[in-house]
Coordinates of C-alpha atoms in Angstrom, one line a residue:
X971 CA 14.5 -6.5 -22.4
X972 CA 16.3 -4.0 -20.2
X973 CA 15.8 -0.4 -19.7
X974 CA 17.9 1.7 -17.2
X975 CA 18.2 -1.3 -15.0
X976 CA 14.6 -2.4 -15.3
X977 CA 13.8 -5.8 -16.7
X978 CA 10.3 -6.8 -18.0
X979 CA 9.6 -10.4 -18.8
X980 CA 12.8 -11.9 -17.6
X981 CA 11.4 -13.8 -14.6
X982 CA 8.0 -12.8 -14.0
X983 CA 6.8 -12.0 -17.4
X984 CA 5.3 -8.9 -18.9
X985 CA 2.1 -9.0 -20.9
X986 CA 0.9 -6.2 -23.4
X987 CA -0.9 -4.4 -20.6
X988 CA 2.0 -4.2 -18.2
X989 CA 3.1 -0.6 -17.1
X990 CA 6.5 -1.6 -18.3
X991 CA 5.9 -3.1 -21.8
X992 CA 6.0 -1.2 -25.0
X993 CA 7.2 1.9 -23.5
X994 CA 10.4 3.8 -22.8
X995 CA 11.1 3.9 -19.1
X996 CA 12.9 7.3 -19.7
X997 CA 9.9 9.1 -20.9
X998 CA 8.4 11.7 -18.5
X999 CA 5.2 10.8 -16.7
X1000 CA 2.1 12.7 -16.4
X1001 CA 3.5 14.4 -13.2
X1002 CA 6.7 15.6 -14.9
X1003 CA 7.3 19.1 -13.6
X1004 CA 6.1 18.3 -10.0
X1005 CA 8.9 18.5 -7.6
X1006 CA 8.4 16.8 -4.3
X1007 CA 10.6 17.5 -1.2
X1008 CA 10.2 14.3 0.9
X1009 CA 11.3 14.9 4.5
X1010 CA 9.2 12.0 5.8
X1011 CA 10.7 8.7 7.4
X1012 CA 9.8 5.1 7.1
X1013 CA 6.6 3.8 5.3
X1014 CA 3.7 6.1 5.0
X1015 CA 5.5 9.1 3.3
X1016 CA 7.5 6.8 1.2
X1017 CA 4.5 5.0 0.0
X1018 CA 2.9 8.5 -0.7
X1019 CA 5.9 9.8 -2.6
X1020 CA 6.3 6.5 -4.5
X1021 CA 3.0 6.9 -6.0
X1022 CA 4.0 10.4 -7.3
X1023 CA 7.3 9.3 -8.4
X1024 CA 6.1 6.4 -10.5
X1025 CA 3.9 8.7 -12.4
X1026 CA 6.7 11.2 -13.2
X1027 CA 7.1 13.6 -10.3
X1028 CA 10.7 14.5 -9.3
X1029 CA 10.8 13.2 -5.7
X1030 CA 13.9 14.3 -3.7
X1031 CA 14.4 12.5 -0.4
X1032 CA 15.8 14.9 2.1
X1033 CA 17.5 12.5 4.5
X1034 CA 19.3 12.9 7.8
X1035 CA 23.0 12.1 8.0
X1036 CA 22.4 8.2 8.7
X1037 CA 19.6 8.2 6.0
X1038 CA 15.9 7.5 6.2
X1039 CA 15.4 4.7 8.8
X1040 CA 13.6 2.7 6.2
X1041 CA 17.1 2.0 4.9
X1042 CA 17.6 0.1 8.1
X1043 CA 14.6 -2.0 7.8
X1044 CA 16.5 -5.1 6.7
X1045 CA 15.7 -8.7 5.7
X1046 CA 18.7 -11.0 6.1
X1047 CA 20.9 -7.8 6.2
X1048 CA 19.6 -6.4 3.0
X1049 CA 17.7 -3.2 2.7
X1050 CA 14.9 -4.5 0.5
X1051 CA 12.3 -2.2 1.9
X1052 CA 14.3 0.8 0.9
X1053 CA 15.0 -0.6 -2.6
X1054 CA 11.2 -1.2 -3.3
X1055 CA 9.7 1.9 -1.9
X1056 CA 12.3 4.6 -2.9
X1057 CA 12.6 3.7 -6.7
X1058 CA 12.3 6.6 -8.9
X1059 CA 13.5 9.0 -6.3
X1060 CA 16.6 11.1 -5.8
X1061 CA 18.5 11.6 -2.4
X1062 CA 20.4 14.4 -0.8
X1063 CA 21.4 14.7 3.0
X1064 CA 19.9 17.4 5.0
X1065 CA 20.1 18.1 8.8
X1066 CA 17.3 20.1 9.7
X1067 CA 18.7 21.0 12.9
X1068 CA 21.8 22.7 11.4
X1069 CA 22.0 26.0 9.9
X1070 CA 23.5 24.5 6.8
X1071 CA 20.3 22.2 6.4
X1072 CA 17.9 25.0 7.1
X1073 CA 19.7 27.1 4.4
X1074 CA 19.4 24.4 1.9
X1075 CA 15.7 23.7 2.6
X1076 CA 14.9 27.3 2.3
X1077 CA 16.7 27.3 -1.1
X1078 CA 14.7 24.3 -2.4
X1079 CA 11.2 25.3 -1.2
X1080 CA 10.5 28.0 -3.8
X1081 CA 10.9 25.6 -6.7
X1082 CA 8.9 22.7 -5.2
X1083 CA 5.2 21.9 -5.5
X1084 CA 4.8 19.5 -2.8
X1085 CA 6.6 19.1 0.6
X1086 CA 6.0 16.0 2.7
X1087 CA 7.1 15.6 6.4
X1088 CA 6.4 13.0 8.9
X1089 CA 7.6 14.5 12.2
X1090 CA 5.9 14.8 15.6
X1091 CA 3.7 17.8 15.4
X1092 CA 5.4 21.0 16.3
X1093 CA 8.8 19.8 14.9
X1094 CA 8.8 21.7 11.8
X1095 CA 7.7 24.8 13.6
X1096 CA 10.5 24.5 16.0
X1097 CA 12.9 24.4 13.1
X1098 CA 11.3 27.5 11.7
X1099 CA 9.6 25.8 8.8
X1100 CA 6.0 25.5 10.0
X1101 CA 3.2 26.0 7.3
X1102 CA 3.2 29.7 7.6
X1103 CA 6.9 30.1 7.1
X1104 CA 6.9 27.5 4.1
X1105 CA 4.0 29.2 2.3
X1106 CA 5.8 32.6 2.7
X1107 CA 8.7 31.0 0.8
X1108 CA 6.3 29.5 -1.8
X1109 CA 2.5 30.5 -1.5
X1110 CA 1.7 27.6 -4.0
X1111 CA 3.3 24.9 -1.9
X1112 CA 1.2 21.8 -1.0
X1113 CA 2.4 20.7 2.5
X1114 CA 1.5 17.0 3.5
X1115 CA 2.0 16.7 7.3
X1116 CA 1.9 12.9 8.4
X1117 CA 1.3 12.0 11.9
X1118 CA -0.2 9.2 13.9
X1119 CA -3.1 11.1 15.3
X1120 CA -3.2 14.3 13.3
X1121 CA -1.9 17.9 14.0
X1122 CA -4.8 18.6 16.5
X1123 CA -6.5 16.9 19.3
X1124 CA -5.2 15.5 22.7
X1125 CA -3.1 12.8 21.1
X1126 CA -1.5 14.9 18.4
X1127 CA 1.9 15.0 20.1
X1128 CA 2.0 11.2 20.8
X1129 CA 4.4 9.0 18.7
X1130 CA 2.5 7.7 15.6
X1131 CA 3.7 4.2 15.3
X1132 CA 1.4 2.2 12.9
X1133 CA 1.0 -0.7 15.6
X1134 CA -0.7 1.8 18.0
X1135 CA -3.0 2.9 15.2
X1136 CA -3.9 -0.5 14.2
X1137 CA -4.9 -1.3 17.8
X1138 CA -6.8 2.0 18.4
X1139 CA -8.5 2.2 15.1
X1140 CA -10.6 -0.8 15.7
X1141 CA -8.8 -3.1 13.4
X1142 CA -7.0 -5.4 15.9
X1143 CA -10.2 -5.9 17.9
X1144 CA -12.0 -7.5 14.8
X1145 CA -8.8 -9.3 13.4
X1146 CA -8.0 -12.8 14.4
X1147 CA -9.9 -15.7 16.0
X1148 CA -12.5 -15.5 18.8
X1149 CA -10.3 -17.7 21.2
X1150 CA -7.2 -15.8 20.4
X1151 CA -5.9 -12.3 21.3
X1152 CA -6.6 -9.4 19.1
X1153 CA -4.3 -9.6 16.1
X1154 CA -2.2 -6.9 14.6
X1155 CA -1.4 -7.1 11.0
X1156 CA 2.1 -8.4 10.2
X1157 CA 2.6 -5.6 7.6
X1158 CA 2.8 -2.0 7.8
X1159 CA -0.9 -1.6 7.3
X1160 CA -1.8 1.8 8.7
X1161 CA 1.2 3.5 7.0
X1162 CA 0.4 1.9 3.5
X1163 CA -3.3 3.0 3.7
X1164 CA -2.4 6.4 4.8
X1165 CA 0.3 6.7 2.1
X1166 CA -2.2 5.8 -0.7
X1167 CA -4.9 8.0 0.7
X1168 CA -2.3 10.8 1.0
X1169 CA -1.2 10.4 -2.6
X1170 CA -4.9 11.1 -3.6
X1171 CA -5.1 14.1 -1.1
X1172 CA -2.0 15.6 -2.8
X1173 CA -3.5 15.3 -6.3
X1174 CA -6.7 17.0 -5.0
X1175 CA -4.6 19.9 -3.4
X1176 CA -2.5 20.3 -6.5
X1177 CA -5.7 20.4 -8.7
X1178 CA -7.2 23.0 -6.2
X1179 CA -4.0 25.3 -6.4
X1180 CA -4.1 25.0 -10.2
X1181 CA -8.0 25.9 -10.3
X1182 CA -7.8 28.6 -7.7
X1183 CA -4.9 30.5 -9.1
X1184 CA -2.0 28.9 -7.4
X1185 CA -2.9 28.7 -3.7
X1186 CA -1.1 26.1 -1.7
X1187 CA -2.5 24.5 1.5
X1188 CA -1.9 22.1 4.3
X1189 CA -2.9 18.4 4.3
X1190 CA -3.3 17.0 7.7
X1191 CA -2.8 13.3 7.1
X1192 CA -3.2 11.0 10.2
X1193 CA -2.6 7.3 10.1
X1194 CA -5.8 6.8 12.2
X1195 CA -8.5 8.2 10.1
X1196 CA -7.7 6.5 6.8
X1197 CA -7.4 3.1 8.4
X1198 CA -10.5 3.4 10.5
X1199 CA -12.4 4.4 7.3
X1200 CA -11.5 1.1 5.6
X1201 CA -13.0 -1.0 8.4
X1202 CA -16.7 -0.7 7.3
X1203 CA -19.5 0.8 9.1
X1204 CA -18.7 -0.4 12.6
X1205 CA -19.6 2.9 14.3
X1206 CA -23.0 2.8 12.8
X1207 CA -23.4 -0.8 13.5
X1208 CA -22.6 -0.3 17.2
X1209 CA -24.8 2.7 17.5
X1210 CA -27.9 1.2 15.7
X1211 CA -27.6 -2.5 16.9
X1212 CA -25.5 -2.3 20.2
X1213 CA -23.1 -4.8 18.8
X1214 CA -19.4 -4.5 18.3
X1215 CA -17.5 -6.5 15.7
X1216 CA -16.2 -9.8 17.0
X1217 CA -13.2 -11.8 15.9
X1218 CA -14.4 -14.5 13.5
X1219 CA -11.1 -15.6 12.0
X1220 CA -11.4 -16.0 8.3
X1221 CA -15.2 -15.8 8.3
X1222 CA -17.0 -12.5 8.2
X1223 CA -20.1 -11.5 10.2
X1224 CA -22.3 -10.5 7.2
X1225 CA -22.3 -13.6 4.7
X1226 CA -21.5 -17.3 4.6
X1227 CA -19.8 -19.4 3.5
X1228 CA -16.6 -17.4 3.5
X1229 CA -13.4 -19.0 4.8
X1230 CA -10.2 -20.7 3.8
X1231 CA -10.3 -24.7 3.7
X1232 CA -7.5 -27.2 3.6
X1233 CA -6.9 -29.4 0.5
X1234 CA -5.9 -32.9 0.6
X1235 CA -2.3 -32.0 -0.3
X1236 CA -1.8 -29.6 2.6
X1237 CA -2.6 -26.4 0.7
X1238 CA -5.5 -23.9 1.2
X1239 CA -8.1 -22.4 -0.9
X1240 CA -10.2 -19.3 -0.2
X1241 CA -13.9 -19.3 -0.9
X1242 CA -16.4 -16.8 -0.8
X1243 CA -20.2 -17.4 -1.7
X1244 CA -21.4 -14.0 -0.7
X1245 CA -24.6 -13.9 -2.9
X1246 CA -27.5 -16.1 -2.9
X1247 CA -26.9 -17.0 -6.5
X1248 CA -23.3 -18.0 -5.7
X1249 CA -24.3 -20.0 -2.6
X1250 CA -26.8 -22.0 -4.6
X1251 CA -24.2 -22.6 -7.4
X1252 CA -21.7 -23.9 -4.8
X1253 CA -24.2 -26.2 -3.1
X1254 CA -25.1 -27.5 -6.6
X1255 CA -21.5 -28.0 -7.5
X1256 CA -20.6 -30.1 -4.6
X1257 CA -23.6 -32.3 -5.0
X1258 CA -25.7 -30.8 -2.2
X1259 CA -28.5 -29.0 -4.1
X1260 CA -30.7 -30.1 -1.2
X1261 CA -29.1 -27.2 0.8
X1262 CA -30.8 -24.6 -1.4
X1263 CA -34.1 -25.2 0.1
X1264 CA -33.1 -26.6 3.4
X1265 CA -34.2 -24.0 6.0
X1266 CA -30.8 -24.1 7.7
X1267 CA -29.1 -22.9 4.6
X1268 CA -31.7 -21.3 2.4
X1269 CA -31.0 -17.6 3.3
X1270 CA -27.8 -15.8 4.2
X1271 CA -29.1 -15.3 7.7
X1272 CA -29.8 -19.0 8.1
X1273 CA -26.3 -19.9 6.8
X1274 CA -24.7 -17.5 9.4
X1275 CA -26.8 -19.2 12.0
X1276 CA -25.5 -22.6 11.0
X1277 CA -22.1 -21.5 9.8
X1278 CA -20.1 -24.4 11.5
X1279 CA -22.2 -26.9 9.5
X1280 CA -21.9 -25.1 6.3
X1281 CA -18.0 -25.0 6.7
X1282 CA -18.0 -28.6 7.7
X1283 CA -19.9 -29.7 4.4
X1284 CA -17.8 -27.4 2.2
X1285 CA -14.5 -28.2 3.9
X1286 CA -15.1 -32.0 3.5
X1287 CA -15.6 -31.5 -0.1
X1288 CA -12.5 -29.5 -0.7
X1289 CA -10.5 -31.7 1.8
X1290 CA -10.9 -34.7 -0.3
X1291 CA -9.3 -33.1 -3.3
X1292 CA -5.9 -31.7 -4.0
X1293 CA -5.4 -27.9 -4.8
X1294 CA -5.1 -28.1 -8.5
X1295 CA -8.2 -30.4 -8.7
X1296 CA -10.2 -28.1 -6.5
X1297 CA -9.3 -25.0 -8.4
X1298 CA -10.0 -26.6 -11.8
X1299 CA -13.3 -28.0 -10.5
X1300 CA -14.7 -24.7 -9.1
X1301 CA -13.4 -22.8 -12.1
X1302 CA -15.7 -25.0 -14.4
X1303 CA -18.5 -24.7 -12.1
X1304 CA -18.1 -20.9 -11.9
X1305 CA -17.6 -20.8 -8.2
X1306 CA -15.6 -18.2 -6.6
X1307 CA -12.5 -19.8 -5.3
X1308 CA -8.8 -19.0 -5.2
X1309 CA -5.6 -20.4 -3.9
X1310 CA -3.8 -19.0 -0.7
X1311 CA -0.5 -17.8 -2.1
X1312 CA 2.9 -17.3 -0.5
X1313 CA 5.3 -14.9 -2.5
X1314 CA 6.6 -17.7 -4.7
X1315 CA 3.1 -19.0 -5.7
X1316 CA 2.0 -15.5 -6.4
X1317 CA 5.1 -14.9 -8.7
X1318 CA 4.4 -18.0 -10.6
X1319 CA 0.7 -17.4 -11.1
X1320 CA 0.0 -17.2 -14.9
X1321 CA -2.2 -14.1 -14.4
X1322 CA 0.3 -12.3 -12.4
X1323 CA 2.9 -13.2 -15.2
X1324 CA 0.7 -12.2 -18.0
X1325 CA -0.2 -8.9 -16.5
X1326 CA 3.3 -8.0 -15.4
X1327 CA 2.1 -7.5 -11.8
X1328 CA 5.8 -8.0 -10.8
X1329 CA 8.8 -6.4 -12.5
X1330 CA 12.5 -6.8 -11.9
X1331 CA 14.9 -3.7 -11.3
X1332 CA 18.6 -4.4 -11.6
X1333 CA 20.1 -2.9 -8.4
X1334 CA 23.9 -2.3 -8.3
X1335 CA 24.2 -3.8 -4.8
X1336 CA 21.5 -6.6 -4.9
X1337 CA 21.2 -7.5 -8.4
X1338 CA 17.7 -8.3 -9.9
X1339 CA 15.0 -7.1 -7.3
X1340 CA 11.4 -8.1 -7.9
X1341 CA 8.8 -5.6 -7.0
X1342 CA 5.2 -4.5 -7.8
X1343 CA 4.8 -2.6 -11.1
X1344 CA 3.2 0.8 -10.9
X1345 CA -0.3 1.1 -10.3
X1346 CA -3.1 1.8 -11.1
X1347 CA -2.8 1.2 -14.8
X1348 CA -3.5 4.4 -17.0
X1349 CA -4.1 3.7 -20.7
X1350 CA -2.3 6.7 -22.1
X1351 CA 0.1 7.9 -19.3
X1352 CA 1.0 4.9 -17.4
X1353 CA 3.4 4.8 -14.4
X1354 CA 7.0 3.8 -15.1
X1355 CA 10.1 2.7 -13.2
X1356 CA 12.9 5.0 -14.4
X1357 CA 15.6 4.5 -11.9
X1358 CA 16.7 2.3 -9.0
X1359 CA 16.5 3.4 -5.4
X1360 CA 19.2 6.0 -4.7
X1361 CA 22.2 5.7 -2.4
X1362 CA 22.4 8.0 0.5
X1363 CA 23.2 11.5 -0.8
X1364 CA 23.6 10.3 -4.4
X1365 CA 22.2 13.2 -6.1
X1366 CA 23.5 16.0 -4.0
X1367 CA 25.9 17.4 -6.4
X1368 CA 23.4 17.5 -9.3
X1369 CA 20.5 19.0 -7.3
X1370 CA 22.7 21.8 -5.6
X1371 CA 24.4 22.5 -8.7
X1372 CA 21.0 23.0 -10.5
X1373 CA 19.6 25.0 -7.5
X1374 CA 22.6 27.3 -7.6
X1375 CA 22.1 27.8 -11.4
X1376 CA 18.3 28.4 -10.9
X1377 CA 19.0 30.9 -8.2
X1378 CA 21.4 32.9 -10.7
X1379 CA 18.7 33.1 -13.3
X1380 CA 16.1 34.4 -10.9

């Protein structure tokens, strides 16, 4: 089945609860009528606007002459990042430093509900489009300002690269192994978390504008604060106990056992027995019911004190069996174990296929491109993929023509 270049069920399968199944991809989503002007660059803003676009918002990427730098994040010479995170969007070129670009933005703002920008604080003001100027053009506008450290504070004018945020937030200090350096994530984690939290904030602001008679506002979205908020109560732990988080590899400091273990065929499984009931079930399953009452393992605190021995016992059991055997065995015993997947393994998983977690979008340049289906799953108004990521400036003629007609009608 193929709709507007979108395939469901060709490679990855598409179950009945998939966002792509049983629905016309051309139908408007619940955010139809919301126009988003996206001036942002790279990941955080594109993740934010993607969430809105997947649910029907008209997202217009306002790109510089060479395009959003995300277009130039390439894998083997292919702009795969752009293809995935700019689906459902339209593109026009706009140079905010030129009079032509400024005039075009001024014409677009009155008909928009949301404007997203990710420049260094002060850039929009210098161009004549600070919040006061934008709200004068459109008092109902929701303005999302993305930066590394926020619009205020002594670090506000620093470049906000995600790697700096992942270091300064506390993430890197607790990530990795104790005998290795602090580990930065090998993905755009700070940007992704900010983008998702920014989509939520945007919907809150739109709701507030709707409920209060149409007043817009500014969302000050830093990369630092959302990522720090996901790290757990580290600040409280430090204040109340004097301890800072330590790097414990694949373990955690609050429960045991929790780790990844090698199988006989060179694969890996992840296991978490984070409740007393699950730990007892695990020990019984592997033939070590004696551990349930052993003072070294009888409580979570005791297991943490003796975590090396716990991991040795569990690891030897798993290491004596191949991956498939381990998974089948622990599923029968209702013990929480899962495989460590690479992308190929994830794509072939029967649950992923049945749920339609991945879909294919036929791209005119790259052919079928697998990507995540819209999420979360709404029963009545699901997100949909309606179109491929745009070429640079692809929609200029249509958007400008429509804007001229709109102005003539005002």
